[in-house]
Short mmCIF file of C-alpha atoms in Angstrom, two decimals:
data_model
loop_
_atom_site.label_atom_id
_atom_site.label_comp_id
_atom_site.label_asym_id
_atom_site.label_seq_id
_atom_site.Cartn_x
_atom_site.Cartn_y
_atom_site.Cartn_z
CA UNK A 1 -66.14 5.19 -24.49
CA UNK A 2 -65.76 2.60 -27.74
CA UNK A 3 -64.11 0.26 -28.14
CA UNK A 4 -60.71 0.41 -30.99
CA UNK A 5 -61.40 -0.10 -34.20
CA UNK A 6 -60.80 -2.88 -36.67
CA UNK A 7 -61.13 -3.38 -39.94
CA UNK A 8 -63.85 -6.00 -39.95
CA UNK A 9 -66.90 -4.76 -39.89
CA UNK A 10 -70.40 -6.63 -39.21
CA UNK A 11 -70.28 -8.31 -35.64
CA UNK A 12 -73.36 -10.23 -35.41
CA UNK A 13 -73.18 -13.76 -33.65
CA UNK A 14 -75.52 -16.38 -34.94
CA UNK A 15 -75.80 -19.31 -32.94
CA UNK A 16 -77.68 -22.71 -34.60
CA UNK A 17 -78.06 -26.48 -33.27
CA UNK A 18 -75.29 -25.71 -30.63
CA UNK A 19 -74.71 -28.62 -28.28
CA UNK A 20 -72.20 -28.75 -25.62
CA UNK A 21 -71.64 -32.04 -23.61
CA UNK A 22 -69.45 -33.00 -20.82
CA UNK A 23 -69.23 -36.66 -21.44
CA UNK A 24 -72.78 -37.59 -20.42
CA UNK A 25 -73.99 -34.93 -19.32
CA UNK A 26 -75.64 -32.81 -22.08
CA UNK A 27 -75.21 -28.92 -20.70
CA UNK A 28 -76.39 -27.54 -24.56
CA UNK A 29 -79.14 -29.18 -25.93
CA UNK A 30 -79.49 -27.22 -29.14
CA UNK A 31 -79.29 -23.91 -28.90
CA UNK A 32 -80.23 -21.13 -31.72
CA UNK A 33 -79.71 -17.60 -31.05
CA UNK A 34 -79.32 -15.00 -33.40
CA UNK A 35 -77.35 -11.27 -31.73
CA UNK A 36 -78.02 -8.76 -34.74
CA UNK A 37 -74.66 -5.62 -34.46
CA UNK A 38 -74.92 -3.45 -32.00
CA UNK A 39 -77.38 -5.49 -30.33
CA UNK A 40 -77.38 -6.15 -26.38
CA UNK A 41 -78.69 -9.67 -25.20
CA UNK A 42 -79.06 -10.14 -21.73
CA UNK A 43 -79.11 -14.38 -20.97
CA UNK A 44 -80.68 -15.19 -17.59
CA UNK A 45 -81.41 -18.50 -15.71
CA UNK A 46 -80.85 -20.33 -12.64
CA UNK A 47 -77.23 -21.87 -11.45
CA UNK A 48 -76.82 -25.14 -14.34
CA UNK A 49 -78.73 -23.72 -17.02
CA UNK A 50 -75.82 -23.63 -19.36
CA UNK A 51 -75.30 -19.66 -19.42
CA UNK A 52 -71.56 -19.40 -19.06
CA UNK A 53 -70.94 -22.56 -21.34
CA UNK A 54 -72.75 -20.71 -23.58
CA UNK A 55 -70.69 -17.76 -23.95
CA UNK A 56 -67.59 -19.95 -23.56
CA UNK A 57 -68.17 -22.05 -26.55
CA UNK A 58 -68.98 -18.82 -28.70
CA UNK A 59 -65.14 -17.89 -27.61
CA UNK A 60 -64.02 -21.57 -27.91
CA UNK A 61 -62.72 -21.35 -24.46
CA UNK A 62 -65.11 -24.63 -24.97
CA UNK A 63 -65.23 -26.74 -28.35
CA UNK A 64 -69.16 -27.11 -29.17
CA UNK A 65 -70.30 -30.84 -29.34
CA UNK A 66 -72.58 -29.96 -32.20
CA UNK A 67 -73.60 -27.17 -34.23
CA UNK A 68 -72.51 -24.03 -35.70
CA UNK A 69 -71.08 -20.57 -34.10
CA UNK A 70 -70.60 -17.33 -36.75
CA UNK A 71 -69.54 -14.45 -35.63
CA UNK A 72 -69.10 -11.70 -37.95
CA UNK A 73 -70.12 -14.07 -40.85
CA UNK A 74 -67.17 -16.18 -40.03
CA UNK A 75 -68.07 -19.88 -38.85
CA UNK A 76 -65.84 -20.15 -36.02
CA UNK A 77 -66.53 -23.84 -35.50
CA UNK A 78 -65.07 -24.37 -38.89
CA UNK A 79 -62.34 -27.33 -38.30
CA UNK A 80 -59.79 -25.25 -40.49
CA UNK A 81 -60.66 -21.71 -38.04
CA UNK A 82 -57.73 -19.89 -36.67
CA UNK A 83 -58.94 -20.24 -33.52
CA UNK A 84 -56.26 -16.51 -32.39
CA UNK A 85 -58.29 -14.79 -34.84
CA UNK A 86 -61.62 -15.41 -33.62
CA UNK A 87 -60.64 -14.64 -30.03
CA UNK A 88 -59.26 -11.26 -31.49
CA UNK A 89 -62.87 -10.45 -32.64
CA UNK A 90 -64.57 -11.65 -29.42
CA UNK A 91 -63.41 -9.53 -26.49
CA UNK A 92 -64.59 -11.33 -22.87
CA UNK A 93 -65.11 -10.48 -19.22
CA UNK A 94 -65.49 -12.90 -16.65
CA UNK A 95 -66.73 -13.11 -13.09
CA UNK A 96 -63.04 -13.06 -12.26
CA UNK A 97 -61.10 -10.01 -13.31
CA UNK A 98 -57.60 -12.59 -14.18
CA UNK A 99 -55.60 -9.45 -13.98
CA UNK A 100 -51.23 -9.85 -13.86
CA UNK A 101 -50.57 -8.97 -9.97
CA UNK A 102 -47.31 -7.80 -10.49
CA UNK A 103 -48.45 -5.39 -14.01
CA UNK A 104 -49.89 -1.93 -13.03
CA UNK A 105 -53.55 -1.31 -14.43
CA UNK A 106 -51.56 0.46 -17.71
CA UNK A 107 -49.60 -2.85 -18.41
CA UNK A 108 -52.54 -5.49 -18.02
CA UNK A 109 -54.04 -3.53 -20.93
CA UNK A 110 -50.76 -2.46 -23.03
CA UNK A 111 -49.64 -6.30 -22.65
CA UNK A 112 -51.85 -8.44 -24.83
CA UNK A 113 -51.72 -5.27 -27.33
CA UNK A 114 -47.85 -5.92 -27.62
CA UNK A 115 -48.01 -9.69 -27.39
CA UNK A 116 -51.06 -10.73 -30.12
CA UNK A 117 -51.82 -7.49 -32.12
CA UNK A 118 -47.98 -6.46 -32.48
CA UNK A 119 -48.88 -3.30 -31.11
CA UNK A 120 -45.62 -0.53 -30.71
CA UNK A 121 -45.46 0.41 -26.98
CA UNK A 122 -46.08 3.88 -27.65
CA UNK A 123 -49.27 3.10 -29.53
CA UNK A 124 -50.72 0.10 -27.02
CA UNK A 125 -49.71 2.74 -23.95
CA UNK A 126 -52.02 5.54 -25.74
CA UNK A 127 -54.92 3.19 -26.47
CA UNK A 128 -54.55 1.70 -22.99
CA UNK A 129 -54.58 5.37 -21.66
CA UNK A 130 -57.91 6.26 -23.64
CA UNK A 131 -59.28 3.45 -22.17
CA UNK A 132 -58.65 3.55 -18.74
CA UNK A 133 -60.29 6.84 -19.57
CA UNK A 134 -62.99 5.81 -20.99
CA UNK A 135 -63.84 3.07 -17.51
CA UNK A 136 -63.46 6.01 -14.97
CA UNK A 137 -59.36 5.05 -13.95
CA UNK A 138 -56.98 7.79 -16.15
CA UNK A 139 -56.00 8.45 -12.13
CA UNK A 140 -55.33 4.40 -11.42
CA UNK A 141 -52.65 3.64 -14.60
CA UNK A 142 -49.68 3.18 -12.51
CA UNK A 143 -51.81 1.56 -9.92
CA UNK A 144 -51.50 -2.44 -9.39
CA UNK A 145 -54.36 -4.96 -8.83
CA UNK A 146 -54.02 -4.87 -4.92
CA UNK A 147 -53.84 -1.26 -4.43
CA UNK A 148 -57.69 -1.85 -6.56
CA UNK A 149 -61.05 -2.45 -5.68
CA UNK A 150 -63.01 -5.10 -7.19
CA UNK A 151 -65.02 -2.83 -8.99
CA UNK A 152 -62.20 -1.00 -10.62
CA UNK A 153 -60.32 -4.23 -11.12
CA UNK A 154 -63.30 -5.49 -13.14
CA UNK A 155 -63.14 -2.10 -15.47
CA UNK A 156 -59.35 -2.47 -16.15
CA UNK A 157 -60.61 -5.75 -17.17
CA UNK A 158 -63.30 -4.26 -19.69
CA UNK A 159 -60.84 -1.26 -20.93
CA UNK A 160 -58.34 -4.12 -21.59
CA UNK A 161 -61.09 -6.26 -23.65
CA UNK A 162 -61.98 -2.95 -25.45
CA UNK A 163 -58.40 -2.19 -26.26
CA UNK A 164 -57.98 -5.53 -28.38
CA UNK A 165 -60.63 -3.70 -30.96
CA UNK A 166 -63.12 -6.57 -30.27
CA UNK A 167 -66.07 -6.76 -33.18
CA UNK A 168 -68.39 -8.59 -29.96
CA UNK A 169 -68.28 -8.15 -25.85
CA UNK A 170 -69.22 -11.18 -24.23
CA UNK A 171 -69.69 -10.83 -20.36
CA UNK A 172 -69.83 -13.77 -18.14
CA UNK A 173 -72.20 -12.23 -14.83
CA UNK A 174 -69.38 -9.11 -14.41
CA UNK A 175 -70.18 -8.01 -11.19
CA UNK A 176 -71.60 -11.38 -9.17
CA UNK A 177 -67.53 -10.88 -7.37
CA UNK A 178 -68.21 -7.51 -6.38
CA UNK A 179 -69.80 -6.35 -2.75
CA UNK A 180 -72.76 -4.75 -3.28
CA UNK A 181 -71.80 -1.05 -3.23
CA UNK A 182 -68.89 -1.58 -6.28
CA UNK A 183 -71.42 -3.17 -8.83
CA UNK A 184 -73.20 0.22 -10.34
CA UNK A 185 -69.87 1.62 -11.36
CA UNK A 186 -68.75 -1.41 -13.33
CA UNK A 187 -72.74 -1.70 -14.57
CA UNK A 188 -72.30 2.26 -15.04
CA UNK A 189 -69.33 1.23 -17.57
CA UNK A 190 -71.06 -1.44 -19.50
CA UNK A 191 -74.25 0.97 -19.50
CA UNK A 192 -71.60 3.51 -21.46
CA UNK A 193 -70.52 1.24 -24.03
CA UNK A 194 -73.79 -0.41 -25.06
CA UNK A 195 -75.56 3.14 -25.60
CA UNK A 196 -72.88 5.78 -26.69
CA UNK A 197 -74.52 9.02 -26.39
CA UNK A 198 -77.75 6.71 -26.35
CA UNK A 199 -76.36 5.60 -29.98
CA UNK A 200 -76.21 1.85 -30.82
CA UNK A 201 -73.26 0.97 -29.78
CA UNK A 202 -71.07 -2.61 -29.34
CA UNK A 203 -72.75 -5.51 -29.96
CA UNK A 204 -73.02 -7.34 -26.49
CA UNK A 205 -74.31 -11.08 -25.11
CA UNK A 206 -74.29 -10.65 -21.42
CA UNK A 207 -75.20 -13.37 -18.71
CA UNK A 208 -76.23 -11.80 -16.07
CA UNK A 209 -78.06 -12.09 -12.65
CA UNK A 210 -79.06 -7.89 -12.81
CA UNK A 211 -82.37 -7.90 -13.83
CA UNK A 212 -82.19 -3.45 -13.42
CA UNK A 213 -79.75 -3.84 -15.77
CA UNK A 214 -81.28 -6.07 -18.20
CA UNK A 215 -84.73 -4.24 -17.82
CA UNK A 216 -83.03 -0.88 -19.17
CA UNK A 217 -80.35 -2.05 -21.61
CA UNK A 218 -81.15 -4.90 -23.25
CA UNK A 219 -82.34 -5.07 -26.35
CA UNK A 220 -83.85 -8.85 -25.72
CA UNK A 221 -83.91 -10.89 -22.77
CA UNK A 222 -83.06 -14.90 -23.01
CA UNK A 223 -84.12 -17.28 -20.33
CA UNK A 224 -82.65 -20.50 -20.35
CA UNK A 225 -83.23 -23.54 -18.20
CA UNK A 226 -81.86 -26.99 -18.61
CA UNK A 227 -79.87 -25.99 -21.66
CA UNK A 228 -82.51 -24.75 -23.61
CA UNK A 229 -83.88 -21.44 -24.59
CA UNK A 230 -87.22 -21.72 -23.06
CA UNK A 231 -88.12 -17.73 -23.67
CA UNK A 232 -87.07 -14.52 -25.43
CA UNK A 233 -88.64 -11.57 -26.12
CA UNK A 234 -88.38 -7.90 -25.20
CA UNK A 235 -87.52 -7.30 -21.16
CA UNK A 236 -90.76 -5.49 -20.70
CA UNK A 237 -92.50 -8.81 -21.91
CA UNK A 238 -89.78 -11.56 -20.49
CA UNK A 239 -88.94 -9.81 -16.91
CA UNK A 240 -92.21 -8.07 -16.49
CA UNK A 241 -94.42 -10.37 -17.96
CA UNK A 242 -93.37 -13.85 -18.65
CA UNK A 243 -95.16 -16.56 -21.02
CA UNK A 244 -93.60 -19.81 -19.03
CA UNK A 245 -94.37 -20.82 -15.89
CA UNK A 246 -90.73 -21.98 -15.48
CA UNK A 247 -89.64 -18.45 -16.23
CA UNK A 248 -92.26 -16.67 -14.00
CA UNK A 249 -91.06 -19.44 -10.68
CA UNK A 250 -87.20 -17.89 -11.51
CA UNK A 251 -88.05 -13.99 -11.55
CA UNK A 252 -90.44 -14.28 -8.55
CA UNK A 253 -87.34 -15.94 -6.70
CA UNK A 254 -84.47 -13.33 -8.09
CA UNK A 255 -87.07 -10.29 -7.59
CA UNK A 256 -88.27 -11.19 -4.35
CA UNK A 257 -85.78 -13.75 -2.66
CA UNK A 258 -87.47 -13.32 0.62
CA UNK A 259 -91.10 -14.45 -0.51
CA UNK A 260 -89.08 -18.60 -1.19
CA UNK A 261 -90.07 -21.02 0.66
CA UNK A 262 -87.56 -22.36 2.84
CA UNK A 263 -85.68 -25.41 1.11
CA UNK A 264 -86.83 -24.74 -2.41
CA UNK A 265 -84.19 -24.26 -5.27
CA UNK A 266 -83.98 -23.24 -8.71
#
């Protein structure tokens, strides 16, 4: 499974002095972060760490307060950036799949294909095909977003992402909708597409609450807290053997949830 490709090459995201505030309330307090191509970063932190705004502002879903975002060499905080050409390098999937109820799993990926890239039908439906393929769901095209599970909604999401030829993946905790038994297939997916044939493969910042997941793929794990990076390192070091106190209290709550003391919080 890969993603379609463009004729930009490069796909690193460097991230310096980025500040994000919501009038007073100072989410980003200068972050630098640095996602080399064909990288995987997993981000991890409590609930208010700044995570999501994090991946938002790379996207501009959010304009940054401060500081600089490149992404493929490209400063996409420039005041003169094209902000539709950046988002056609940065493909996205969020904890909600935002999938067109009344489009079949084939035309939630052909659509955006037709509408921004200018794509001919016949071309965006063959893409769209390969990757519906490529997520497990060539038997779900003419399938709509009810007749899905949340798990296979999610991929539909990810194979329409991938169609768009995206330099970057940026995944905003994919599976934290899902019921418990749906999450390895859509992990299973993302798994696929950061190791090719255990290749390097897409370059990938992921927030995520899956630390199995971040243990095995990631390349580096960042812990944040407070909107700061307080750690980052390899996951054998971060996950398995933290250097912060702050980042040793988190893991011992996600590992083992049942060992918290009644009434304490992240």
């Amino acid at each position: 499974m890969t993603a379609v490709k463009t004729e930009t090459s490069g796909g690193a995201i460097e991230i310096g002095g980025l500040r994000k505030a919501f009038g007073a309330n100072e989410v980003l307090r200068g972050i630098d972060l640095r996602v080399a191509s064909g990288e995987v970063v997993c981000v991890i932190g409590p609930s208010g760490s700044g995570k999501s705004t994090l991946l938002r502002c790379v996207n501009l879903l959010e304009e940054p307060t401060a500081g600089t975002v490149r992404v493929g060499g490209v400063d996409v905080t420039a005041p003169d950036v094209d902000i539709d050409a950046v988002r056609r390098r940065i493909g996205m999937v969020f904890q909600s799949f935002n999938l067109f109820p009344h489009l079949t799993a084939l035309g939630n990926v052909v659509i955006a294909q037709r509408k921004v890239l200018r794509r001919g039908r016949a071309e965006a439906e063959r893409i769209a095909r390969e990757q519906l393929e490529g997520v497990g769901l060539a038997d779900k095209t003419g399938s709509y977003p009810a007749q899905l599970s949340g798990g296979q909604q999610q991929r539909v999401a990810i194979a329409r992402a991938l169609a768009m030829g995206p330099e970057v993946m940026l995944f905003d905790e994919p599976t934290s909708a899902l019921d418990p038994e749906l999450v390895g297939d859509v992990l299973g997916v993302m798994r696929g597409l950061a190791r090719p044939g255990e290749g390097r493969g897409m370059t990938m910042l992921v927030v995520t609450h899956e630390m199995g997941f971040a243990r095995e793929v990631a390349d580096r794990v960042v812990f944040m807290d407070g909107g700061v990076v307080v750690e980052e390192g390899p996951p054998a070091r971060v996950i398995d053997d933290p250097a912060h106190e702050r980042t040793r209290t988190f893991l011992s709550r996600v590992l083992d949830p049942a060992a918290a003391r009644v009434g304490e919080t992240d």
